[in-house]
CSV table of N, CA and C and ligand atoms in Angstrom, one decimal:
chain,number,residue,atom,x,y,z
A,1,UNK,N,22.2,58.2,-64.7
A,1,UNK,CA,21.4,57.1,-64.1
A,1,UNK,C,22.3,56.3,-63.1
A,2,UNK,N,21.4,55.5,-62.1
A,2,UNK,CA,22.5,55.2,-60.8
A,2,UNK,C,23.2,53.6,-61.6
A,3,UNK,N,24.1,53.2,-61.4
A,3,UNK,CA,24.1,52.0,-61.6
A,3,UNK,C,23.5,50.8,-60.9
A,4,UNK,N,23.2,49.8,-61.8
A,4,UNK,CA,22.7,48.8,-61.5
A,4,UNK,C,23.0,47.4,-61.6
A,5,UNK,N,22.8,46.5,-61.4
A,5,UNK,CA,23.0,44.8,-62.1
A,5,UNK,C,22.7,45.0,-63.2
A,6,UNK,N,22.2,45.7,-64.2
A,6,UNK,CA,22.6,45.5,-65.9
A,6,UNK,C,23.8,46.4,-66.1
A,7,UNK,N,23.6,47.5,-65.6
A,7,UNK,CA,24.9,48.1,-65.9
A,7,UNK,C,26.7,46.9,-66.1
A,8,UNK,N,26.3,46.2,-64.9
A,8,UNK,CA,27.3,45.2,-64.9
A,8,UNK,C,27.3,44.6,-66.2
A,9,UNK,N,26.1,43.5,-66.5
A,9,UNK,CA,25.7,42.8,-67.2
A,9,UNK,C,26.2,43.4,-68.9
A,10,UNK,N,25.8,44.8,-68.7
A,10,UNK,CA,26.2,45.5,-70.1
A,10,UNK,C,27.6,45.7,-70.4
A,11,UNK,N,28.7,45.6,-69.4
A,11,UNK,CA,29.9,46.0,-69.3
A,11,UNK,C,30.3,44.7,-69.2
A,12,UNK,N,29.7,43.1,-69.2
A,12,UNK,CA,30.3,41.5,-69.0
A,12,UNK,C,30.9,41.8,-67.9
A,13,UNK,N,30.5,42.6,-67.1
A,13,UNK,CA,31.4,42.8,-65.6
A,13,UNK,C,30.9,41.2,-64.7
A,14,UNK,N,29.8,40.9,-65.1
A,14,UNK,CA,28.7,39.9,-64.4
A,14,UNK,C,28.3,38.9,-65.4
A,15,UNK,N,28.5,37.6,-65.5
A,15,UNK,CA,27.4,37.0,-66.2
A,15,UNK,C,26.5,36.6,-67.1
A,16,UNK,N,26.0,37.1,-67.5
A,16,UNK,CA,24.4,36.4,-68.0
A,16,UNK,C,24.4,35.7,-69.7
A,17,UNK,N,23.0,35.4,-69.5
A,17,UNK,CA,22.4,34.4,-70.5
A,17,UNK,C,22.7,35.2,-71.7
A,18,UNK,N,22.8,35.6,-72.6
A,18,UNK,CA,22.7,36.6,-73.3
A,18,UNK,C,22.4,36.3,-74.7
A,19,UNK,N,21.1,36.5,-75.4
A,19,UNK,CA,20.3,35.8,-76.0
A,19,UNK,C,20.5,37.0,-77.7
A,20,UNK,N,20.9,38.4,-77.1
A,20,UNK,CA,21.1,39.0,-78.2
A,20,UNK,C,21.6,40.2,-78.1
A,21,UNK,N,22.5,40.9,-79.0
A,21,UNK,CA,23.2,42.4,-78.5
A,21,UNK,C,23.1,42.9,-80.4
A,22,UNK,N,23.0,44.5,-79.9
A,22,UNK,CA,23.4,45.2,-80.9
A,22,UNK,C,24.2,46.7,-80.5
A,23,UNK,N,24.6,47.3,-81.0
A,23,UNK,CA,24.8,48.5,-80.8
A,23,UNK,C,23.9,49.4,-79.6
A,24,UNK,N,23.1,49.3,-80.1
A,24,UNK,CA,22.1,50.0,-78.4
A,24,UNK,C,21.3,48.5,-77.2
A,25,UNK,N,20.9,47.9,-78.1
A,25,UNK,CA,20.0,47.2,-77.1
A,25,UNK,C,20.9,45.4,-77.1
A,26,UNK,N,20.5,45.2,-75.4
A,26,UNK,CA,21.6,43.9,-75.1
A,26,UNK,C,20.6,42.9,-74.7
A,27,UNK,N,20.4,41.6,-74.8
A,27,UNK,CA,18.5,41.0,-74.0
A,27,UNK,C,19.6,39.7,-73.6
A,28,UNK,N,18.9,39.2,-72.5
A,28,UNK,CA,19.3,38.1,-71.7
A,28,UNK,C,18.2,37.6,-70.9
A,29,UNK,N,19.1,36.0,-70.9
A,29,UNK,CA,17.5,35.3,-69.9
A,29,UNK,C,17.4,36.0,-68.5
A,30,UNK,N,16.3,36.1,-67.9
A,30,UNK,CA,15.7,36.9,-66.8
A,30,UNK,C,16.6,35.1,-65.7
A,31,UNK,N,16.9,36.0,-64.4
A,31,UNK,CA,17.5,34.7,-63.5
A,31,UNK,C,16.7,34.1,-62.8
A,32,UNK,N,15.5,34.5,-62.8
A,32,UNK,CA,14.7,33.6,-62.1
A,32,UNK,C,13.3,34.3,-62.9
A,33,UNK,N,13.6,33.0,-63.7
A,33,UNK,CA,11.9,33.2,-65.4
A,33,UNK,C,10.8,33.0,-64.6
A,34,UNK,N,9.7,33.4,-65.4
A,34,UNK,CA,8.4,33.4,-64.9
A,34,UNK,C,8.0,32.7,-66.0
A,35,UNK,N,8.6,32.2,-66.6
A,35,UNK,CA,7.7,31.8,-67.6
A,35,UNK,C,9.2,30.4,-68.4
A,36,UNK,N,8.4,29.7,-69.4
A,36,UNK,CA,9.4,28.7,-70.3
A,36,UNK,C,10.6,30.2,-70.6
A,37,UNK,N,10.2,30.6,-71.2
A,37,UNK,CA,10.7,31.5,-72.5
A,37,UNK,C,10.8,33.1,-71.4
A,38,UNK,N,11.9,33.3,-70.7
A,38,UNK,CA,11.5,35.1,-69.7
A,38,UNK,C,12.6,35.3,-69.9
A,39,UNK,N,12.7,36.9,-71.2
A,39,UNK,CA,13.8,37.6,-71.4
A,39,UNK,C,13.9,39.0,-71.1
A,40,UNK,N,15.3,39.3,-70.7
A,40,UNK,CA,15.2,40.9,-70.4
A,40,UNK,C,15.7,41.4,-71.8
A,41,UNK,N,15.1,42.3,-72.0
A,41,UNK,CA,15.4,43.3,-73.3
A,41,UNK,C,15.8,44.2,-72.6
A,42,UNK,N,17.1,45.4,-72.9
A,42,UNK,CA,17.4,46.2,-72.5
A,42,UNK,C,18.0,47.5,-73.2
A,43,UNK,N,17.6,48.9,-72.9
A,43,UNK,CA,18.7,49.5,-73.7
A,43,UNK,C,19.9,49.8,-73.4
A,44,UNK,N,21.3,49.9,-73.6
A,44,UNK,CA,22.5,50.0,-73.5
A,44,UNK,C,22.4,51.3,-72.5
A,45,UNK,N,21.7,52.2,-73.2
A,45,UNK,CA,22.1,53.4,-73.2
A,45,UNK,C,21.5,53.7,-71.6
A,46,UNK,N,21.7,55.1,-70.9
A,46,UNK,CA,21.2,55.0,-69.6
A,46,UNK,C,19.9,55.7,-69.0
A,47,UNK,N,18.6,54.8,-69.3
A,47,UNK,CA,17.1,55.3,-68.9
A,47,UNK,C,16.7,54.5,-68.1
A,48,UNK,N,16.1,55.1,-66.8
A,48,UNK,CA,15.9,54.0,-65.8
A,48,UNK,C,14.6,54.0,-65.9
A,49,UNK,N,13.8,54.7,-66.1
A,49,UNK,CA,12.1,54.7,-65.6
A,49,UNK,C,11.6,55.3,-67.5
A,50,UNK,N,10.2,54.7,-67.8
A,50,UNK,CA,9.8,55.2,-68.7
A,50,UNK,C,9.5,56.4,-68.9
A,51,UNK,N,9.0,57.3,-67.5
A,51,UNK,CA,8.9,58.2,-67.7
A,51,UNK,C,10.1,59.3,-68.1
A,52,UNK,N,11.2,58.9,-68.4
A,52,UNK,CA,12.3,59.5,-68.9
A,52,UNK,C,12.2,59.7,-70.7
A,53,UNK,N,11.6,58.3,-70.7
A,53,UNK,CA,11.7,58.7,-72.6
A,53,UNK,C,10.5,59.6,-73.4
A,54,UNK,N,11.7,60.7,-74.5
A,54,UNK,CA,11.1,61.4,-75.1
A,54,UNK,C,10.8,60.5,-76.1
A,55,UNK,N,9.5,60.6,-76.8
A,55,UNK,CA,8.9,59.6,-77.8
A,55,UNK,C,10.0,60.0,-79.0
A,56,UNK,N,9.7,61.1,-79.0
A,56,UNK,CA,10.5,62.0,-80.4
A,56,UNK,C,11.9,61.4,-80.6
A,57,UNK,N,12.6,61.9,-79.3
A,57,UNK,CA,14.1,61.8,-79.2
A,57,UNK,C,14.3,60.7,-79.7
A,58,UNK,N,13.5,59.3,-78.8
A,58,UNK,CA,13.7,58.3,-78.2
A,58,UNK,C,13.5,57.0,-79.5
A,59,UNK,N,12.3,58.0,-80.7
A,59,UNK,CA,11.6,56.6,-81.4
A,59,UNK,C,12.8,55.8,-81.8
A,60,UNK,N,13.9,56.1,-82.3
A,60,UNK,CA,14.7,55.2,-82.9
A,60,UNK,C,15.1,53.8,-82.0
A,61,UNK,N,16.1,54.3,-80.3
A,61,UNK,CA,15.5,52.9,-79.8
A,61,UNK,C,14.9,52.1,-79.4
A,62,UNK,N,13.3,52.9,-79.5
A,62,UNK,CA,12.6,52.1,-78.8
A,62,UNK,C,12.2,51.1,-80.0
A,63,UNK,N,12.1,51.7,-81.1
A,63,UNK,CA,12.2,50.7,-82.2
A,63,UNK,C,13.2,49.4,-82.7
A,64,UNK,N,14.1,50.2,-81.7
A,64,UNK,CA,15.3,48.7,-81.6
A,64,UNK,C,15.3,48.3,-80.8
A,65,UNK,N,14.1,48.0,-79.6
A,65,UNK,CA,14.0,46.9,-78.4
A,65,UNK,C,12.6,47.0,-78.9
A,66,UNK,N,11.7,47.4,-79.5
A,66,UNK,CA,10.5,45.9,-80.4
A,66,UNK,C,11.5,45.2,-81.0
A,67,UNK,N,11.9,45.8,-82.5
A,67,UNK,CA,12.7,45.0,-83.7
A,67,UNK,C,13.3,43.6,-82.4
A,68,UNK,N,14.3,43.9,-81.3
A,68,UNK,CA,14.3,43.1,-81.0
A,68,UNK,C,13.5,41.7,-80.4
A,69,UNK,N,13.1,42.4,-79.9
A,69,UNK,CA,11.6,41.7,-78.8
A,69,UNK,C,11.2,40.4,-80.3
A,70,UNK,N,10.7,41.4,-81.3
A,70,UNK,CA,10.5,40.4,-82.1
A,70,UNK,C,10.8,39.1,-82.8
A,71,UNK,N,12.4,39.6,-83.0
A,71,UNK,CA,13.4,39.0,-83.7
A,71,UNK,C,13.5,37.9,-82.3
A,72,UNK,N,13.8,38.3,-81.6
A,72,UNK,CA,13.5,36.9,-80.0
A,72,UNK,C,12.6,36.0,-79.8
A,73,UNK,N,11.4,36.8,-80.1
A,73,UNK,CA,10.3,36.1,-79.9
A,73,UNK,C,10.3,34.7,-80.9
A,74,UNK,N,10.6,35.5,-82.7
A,74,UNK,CA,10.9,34.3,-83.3
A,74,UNK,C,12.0,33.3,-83.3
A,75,UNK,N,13.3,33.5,-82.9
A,75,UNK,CA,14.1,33.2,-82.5
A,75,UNK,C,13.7,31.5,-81.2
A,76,UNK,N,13.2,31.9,-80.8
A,76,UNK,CA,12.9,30.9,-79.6
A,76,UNK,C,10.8,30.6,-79.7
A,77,UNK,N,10.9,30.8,-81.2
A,77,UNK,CA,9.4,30.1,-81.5
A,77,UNK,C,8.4,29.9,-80.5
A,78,UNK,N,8.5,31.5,-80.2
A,78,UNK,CA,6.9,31.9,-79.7
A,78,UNK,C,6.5,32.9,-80.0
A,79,UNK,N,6.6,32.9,-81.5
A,79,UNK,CA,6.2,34.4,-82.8
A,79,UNK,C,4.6,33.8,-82.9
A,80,UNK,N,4.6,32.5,-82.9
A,80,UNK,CA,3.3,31.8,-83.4
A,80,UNK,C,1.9,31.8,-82.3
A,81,UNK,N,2.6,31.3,-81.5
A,81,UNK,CA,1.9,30.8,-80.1
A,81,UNK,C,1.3,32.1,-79.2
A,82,UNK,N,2.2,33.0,-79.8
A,82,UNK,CA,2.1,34.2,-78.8
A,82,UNK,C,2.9,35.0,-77.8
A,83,UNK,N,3.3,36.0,-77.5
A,83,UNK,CA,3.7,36.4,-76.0
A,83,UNK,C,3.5,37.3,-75.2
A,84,UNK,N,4.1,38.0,-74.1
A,84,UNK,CA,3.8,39.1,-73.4
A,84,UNK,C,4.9,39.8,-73.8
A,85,UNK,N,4.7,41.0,-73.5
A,85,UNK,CA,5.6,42.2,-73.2
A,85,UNK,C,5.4,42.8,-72.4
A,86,UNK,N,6.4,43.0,-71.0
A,86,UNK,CA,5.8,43.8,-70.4
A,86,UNK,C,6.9,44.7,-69.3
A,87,UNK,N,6.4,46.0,-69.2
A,87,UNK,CA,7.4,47.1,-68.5
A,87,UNK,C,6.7,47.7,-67.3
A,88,UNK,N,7.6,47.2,-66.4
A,88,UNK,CA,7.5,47.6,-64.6
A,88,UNK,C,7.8,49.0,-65.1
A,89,UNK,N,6.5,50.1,-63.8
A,89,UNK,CA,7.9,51.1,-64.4
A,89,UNK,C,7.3,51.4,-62.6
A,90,UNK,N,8.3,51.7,-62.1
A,90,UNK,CA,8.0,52.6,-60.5
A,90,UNK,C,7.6,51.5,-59.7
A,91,UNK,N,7.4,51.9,-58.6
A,91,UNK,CA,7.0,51.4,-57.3
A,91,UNK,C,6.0,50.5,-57.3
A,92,UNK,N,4.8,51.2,-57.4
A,92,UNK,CA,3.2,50.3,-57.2
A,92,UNK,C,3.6,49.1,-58.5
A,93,UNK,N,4.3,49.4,-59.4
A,93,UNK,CA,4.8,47.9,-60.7
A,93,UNK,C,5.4,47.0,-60.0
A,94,UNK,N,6.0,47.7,-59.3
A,94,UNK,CA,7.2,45.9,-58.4
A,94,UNK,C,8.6,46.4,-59.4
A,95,UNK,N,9.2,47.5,-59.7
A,95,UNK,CA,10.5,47.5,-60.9
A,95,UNK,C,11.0,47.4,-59.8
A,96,UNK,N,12.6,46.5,-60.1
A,96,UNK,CA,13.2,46.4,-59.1
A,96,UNK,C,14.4,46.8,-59.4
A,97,UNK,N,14.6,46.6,-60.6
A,97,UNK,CA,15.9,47.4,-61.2
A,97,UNK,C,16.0,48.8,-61.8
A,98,UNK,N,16.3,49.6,-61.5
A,98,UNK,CA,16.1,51.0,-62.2
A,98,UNK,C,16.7,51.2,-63.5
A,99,UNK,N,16.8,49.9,-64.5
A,99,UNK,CA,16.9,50.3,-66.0
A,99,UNK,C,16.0,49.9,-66.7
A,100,UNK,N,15.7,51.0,-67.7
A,100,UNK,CA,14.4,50.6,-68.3
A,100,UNK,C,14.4,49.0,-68.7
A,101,UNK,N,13.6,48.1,-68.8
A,101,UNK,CA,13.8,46.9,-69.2
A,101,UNK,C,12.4,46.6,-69.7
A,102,UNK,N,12.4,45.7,-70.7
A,102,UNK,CA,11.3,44.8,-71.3
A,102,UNK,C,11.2,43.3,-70.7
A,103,UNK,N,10.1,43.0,-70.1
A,103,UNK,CA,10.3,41.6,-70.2
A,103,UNK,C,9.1,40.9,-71.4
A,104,UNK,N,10.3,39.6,-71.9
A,104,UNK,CA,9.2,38.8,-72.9
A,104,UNK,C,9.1,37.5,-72.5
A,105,UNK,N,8.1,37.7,-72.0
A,105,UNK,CA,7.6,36.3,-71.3
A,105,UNK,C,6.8,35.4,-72.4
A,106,UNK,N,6.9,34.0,-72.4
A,106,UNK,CA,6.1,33.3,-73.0
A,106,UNK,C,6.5,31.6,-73.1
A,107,UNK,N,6.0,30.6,-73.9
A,107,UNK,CA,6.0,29.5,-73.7
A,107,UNK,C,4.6,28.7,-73.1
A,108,UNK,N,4.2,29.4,-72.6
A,108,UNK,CA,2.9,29.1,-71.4
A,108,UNK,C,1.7,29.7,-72.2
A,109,UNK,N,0.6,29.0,-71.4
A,109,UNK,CA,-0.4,30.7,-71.3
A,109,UNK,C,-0.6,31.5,-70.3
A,110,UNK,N,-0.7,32.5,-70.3
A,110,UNK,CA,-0.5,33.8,-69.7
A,110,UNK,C,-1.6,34.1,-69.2
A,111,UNK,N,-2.3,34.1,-67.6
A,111,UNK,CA,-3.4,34.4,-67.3
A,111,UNK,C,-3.3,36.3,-67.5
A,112,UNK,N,-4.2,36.5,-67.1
A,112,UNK,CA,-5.0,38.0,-67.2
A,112,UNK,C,-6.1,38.5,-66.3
A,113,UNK,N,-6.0,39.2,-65.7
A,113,UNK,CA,-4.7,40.5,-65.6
A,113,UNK,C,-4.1,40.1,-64.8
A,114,UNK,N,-2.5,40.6,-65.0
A,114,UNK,CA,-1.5,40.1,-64.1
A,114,UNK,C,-2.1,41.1,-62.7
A,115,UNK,N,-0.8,40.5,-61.4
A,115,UNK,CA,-1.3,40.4,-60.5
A,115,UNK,C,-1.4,42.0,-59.8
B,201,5GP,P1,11.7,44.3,-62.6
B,201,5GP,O1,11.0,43.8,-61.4
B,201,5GP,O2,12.6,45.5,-62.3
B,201,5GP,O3,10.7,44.7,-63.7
B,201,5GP,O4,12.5,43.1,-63.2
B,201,5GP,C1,13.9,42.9,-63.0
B,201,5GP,C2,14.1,41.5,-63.5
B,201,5GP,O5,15.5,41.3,-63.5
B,201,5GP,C3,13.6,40.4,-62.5
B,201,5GP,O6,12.7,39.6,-63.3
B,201,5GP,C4,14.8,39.7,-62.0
B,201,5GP,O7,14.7,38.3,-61.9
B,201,5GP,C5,15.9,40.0,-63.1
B,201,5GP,N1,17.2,40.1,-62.6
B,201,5GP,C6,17.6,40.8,-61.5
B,201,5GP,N2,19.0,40.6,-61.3
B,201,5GP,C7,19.4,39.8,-62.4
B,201,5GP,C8,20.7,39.4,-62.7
B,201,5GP,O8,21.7,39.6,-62.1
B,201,5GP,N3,20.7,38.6,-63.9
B,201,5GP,C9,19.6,38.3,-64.6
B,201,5GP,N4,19.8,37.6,-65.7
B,201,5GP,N5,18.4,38.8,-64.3
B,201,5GP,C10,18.3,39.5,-63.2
Protein backbone atom coordinates (compact mmCIF):
# COMPACT_ATOMS: atom_id res chain seq x y z
CA UNK A 1 0.00 0.00 0.00
CA UNK A 2 1.40 3.60 -1.01
CA UNK A 3 1.93 5.60 2.06
CA UNK A 4 -0.10 8.14 3.39
CA UNK A 5 -0.86 10.85 6.31
CA UNK A 6 -1.96 7.83 8.57
CA UNK A 7 0.80 5.99 7.77
CA UNK A 8 2.66 8.86 9.52
CA UNK A 9 0.05 9.30 12.09
CA UNK A 10 0.47 5.34 12.82
CA UNK A 11 4.31 5.64 13.16
CA UNK A 12 3.68 9.31 15.72
CA UNK A 13 5.84 10.46 12.80
CA UNK A 14 2.89 13.35 12.69
CA UNK A 15 0.59 14.37 15.37
CA UNK A 16 -2.86 13.64 16.08
CA UNK A 17 -5.69 13.53 18.49
CA UNK A 18 -5.54 10.06 19.36
CA UNK A 19 -8.62 8.89 21.05
CA UNK A 20 -7.63 5.05 21.08
CA UNK A 21 -4.96 2.32 19.96
CA UNK A 22 -4.64 -1.36 20.13
CA UNK A 23 -2.46 -3.79 18.50
CA UNK A 24 -4.18 -3.59 15.04
CA UNK A 25 -6.57 -0.62 14.97
CA UNK A 26 -5.36 3.26 15.98
CA UNK A 27 -8.65 6.02 15.91
CA UNK A 28 -8.13 9.79 16.21
CA UNK A 29 -10.04 13.01 15.87
CA UNK A 30 -10.68 13.65 12.09
CA UNK A 31 -8.76 17.53 11.59
CA UNK A 32 -11.29 19.15 10.25
CA UNK A 33 -14.76 17.33 12.06
CA UNK A 34 -17.97 17.27 10.46
CA UNK A 35 -19.61 16.79 13.14
CA UNK A 36 -19.34 17.57 17.60
CA UNK A 37 -17.89 14.10 17.92
CA UNK A 38 -15.68 13.07 13.92
CA UNK A 39 -13.35 10.17 14.46
CA UNK A 40 -10.99 8.35 12.28
CA UNK A 41 -10.95 4.59 13.07
CA UNK A 42 -8.22 2.96 11.40
CA UNK A 43 -6.50 -0.28 10.75
CA UNK A 44 -2.75 -0.38 11.49
CA UNK A 45 -2.23 -2.92 9.13
CA UNK A 46 -1.95 -1.90 5.27
CA UNK A 47 -5.51 -1.82 3.24
CA UNK A 48 -6.33 1.06 1.33
CA UNK A 49 -9.66 0.55 -0.43
CA UNK A 50 -12.42 -1.89 0.83
CA UNK A 51 -12.36 -3.59 -2.02
CA UNK A 52 -9.13 -5.20 -0.76
CA UNK A 53 -10.68 -7.05 2.26
CA UNK A 54 -11.21 -10.64 2.29
CA UNK A 55 -14.36 -11.13 4.66
CA UNK A 56 -12.82 -14.50 5.68
CA UNK A 57 -9.19 -13.50 6.11
CA UNK A 58 -10.23 -10.17 7.30
CA UNK A 59 -13.28 -10.94 9.91
CA UNK A 60 -10.98 -10.69 12.94
CA UNK A 61 -10.10 -6.89 12.21
CA UNK A 62 -12.75 -5.80 11.01
CA UNK A 63 -14.26 -6.90 14.22
CA UNK A 64 -11.60 -4.86 15.96
CA UNK A 65 -12.52 -1.47 14.21
CA UNK A 66 -16.60 -2.04 15.20
CA UNK A 67 -15.39 -3.38 18.88
CA UNK A 68 -13.73 -0.11 18.55
CA UNK A 69 -16.14 2.20 16.80
CA UNK A 70 -18.23 1.09 19.71
CA UNK A 71 -16.17 1.30 22.65
CA UNK A 72 -15.68 5.27 21.19
CA UNK A 73 -18.88 5.82 20.60
CA UNK A 74 -19.53 5.04 24.36
CA UNK A 75 -16.54 6.52 25.35
CA UNK A 76 -17.54 10.10 24.23
CA UNK A 77 -21.48 9.43 25.03
CA UNK A 78 -23.03 9.01 21.81
CA UNK A 79 -23.82 5.15 22.42
CA UNK A 80 -27.28 6.62 23.42
CA UNK A 81 -28.11 9.43 21.13
CA UNK A 82 -26.87 7.63 18.23
CA UNK A 83 -24.18 7.80 15.37
CA UNK A 84 -22.91 7.36 11.88
CA UNK A 85 -20.38 5.14 10.45
CA UNK A 86 -19.26 5.64 7.53
CA UNK A 87 -16.60 4.42 4.73
CA UNK A 88 -15.52 6.48 1.56
CA UNK A 89 -14.24 3.93 -0.53
CA UNK A 90 -12.88 5.19 -4.27
CA UNK A 91 -13.42 8.16 -6.29
CA UNK A 92 -17.20 8.88 -6.91
CA UNK A 93 -17.09 8.62 -2.35
CA UNK A 94 -14.71 11.72 -2.15
CA UNK A 95 -11.86 9.03 -0.17
CA UNK A 96 -9.10 11.05 0.00
CA UNK A 97 -6.81 9.12 1.76
CA UNK A 98 -5.99 5.77 0.49
CA UNK A 99 -6.22 3.89 3.97
CA UNK A 100 -9.03 2.15 4.73
CA UNK A 101 -10.73 4.31 7.37
CA UNK A 102 -14.06 4.54 9.35
CA UNK A 103 -15.50 7.67 10.17
CA UNK A 104 -17.73 8.10 13.45
CA UNK A 105 -19.52 10.98 13.24
CA UNK A 106 -21.92 12.17 15.73
CA UNK A 107 -23.13 14.64 18.53
CA UNK A 108 -25.61 16.30 16.01
CA UNK A 109 -28.34 15.04 13.98
CA UNK A 110 -27.39 13.61 10.91
CA UNK A 111 -29.45 14.59 7.83
CA UNK A 112 -30.08 11.75 5.17
CA UNK A 113 -28.88 10.87 2.61
CA UNK A 114 -25.60 12.21 2.71
CA UNK A 115 -24.56 14.29 -0.04
P1 LIG B 1 -11.80 10.45 3.31
O1 LIG B 1 -12.26 11.62 2.52
O2 LIG B 1 -10.59 9.81 2.73
O3 LIG B 1 -12.91 9.47 3.60
O4 LIG B 1 -11.44 11.00 4.76
C1 LIG B 1 -10.16 11.40 5.12
C2 LIG B 1 -10.32 12.18 6.41
O5 LIG B 1 -9.05 12.33 7.00
C3 LIG B 1 -10.89 13.59 6.19
O6 LIG B 1 -12.07 13.73 6.94
C4 LIG B 1 -9.77 14.50 6.66
O7 LIG B 1 -10.23 15.66 7.33
C5 LIG B 1 -8.96 13.60 7.57
N1 LIG B 1 -7.55 13.94 7.59
C6 LIG B 1 -6.74 14.15 6.51
N2 LIG B 1 -5.48 14.42 6.91
C7 LIG B 1 -5.49 14.36 8.27
C8 LIG B 1 -4.46 14.55 9.25
O8 LIG B 1 -3.30 14.82 8.98
N3 LIG B 1 -4.84 14.41 10.55
C9 LIG B 1 -6.13 14.09 10.92
N4 LIG B 1 -6.39 13.99 12.23
N5 LIG B 1 -7.11 13.91 10.02
C10 LIG B 1 -6.79 14.04 8.69
Amino acid sequence: MAETIFSKIIRKEIPADIVFESDTVLAFRDISPQAPIHIIIIPKQPIAYTTEIDGKKDASLLGDLFDAANLIAKEQGIDKTGFRIVINNGINAGQEVPHLHLHLLGGRKLSWPPG
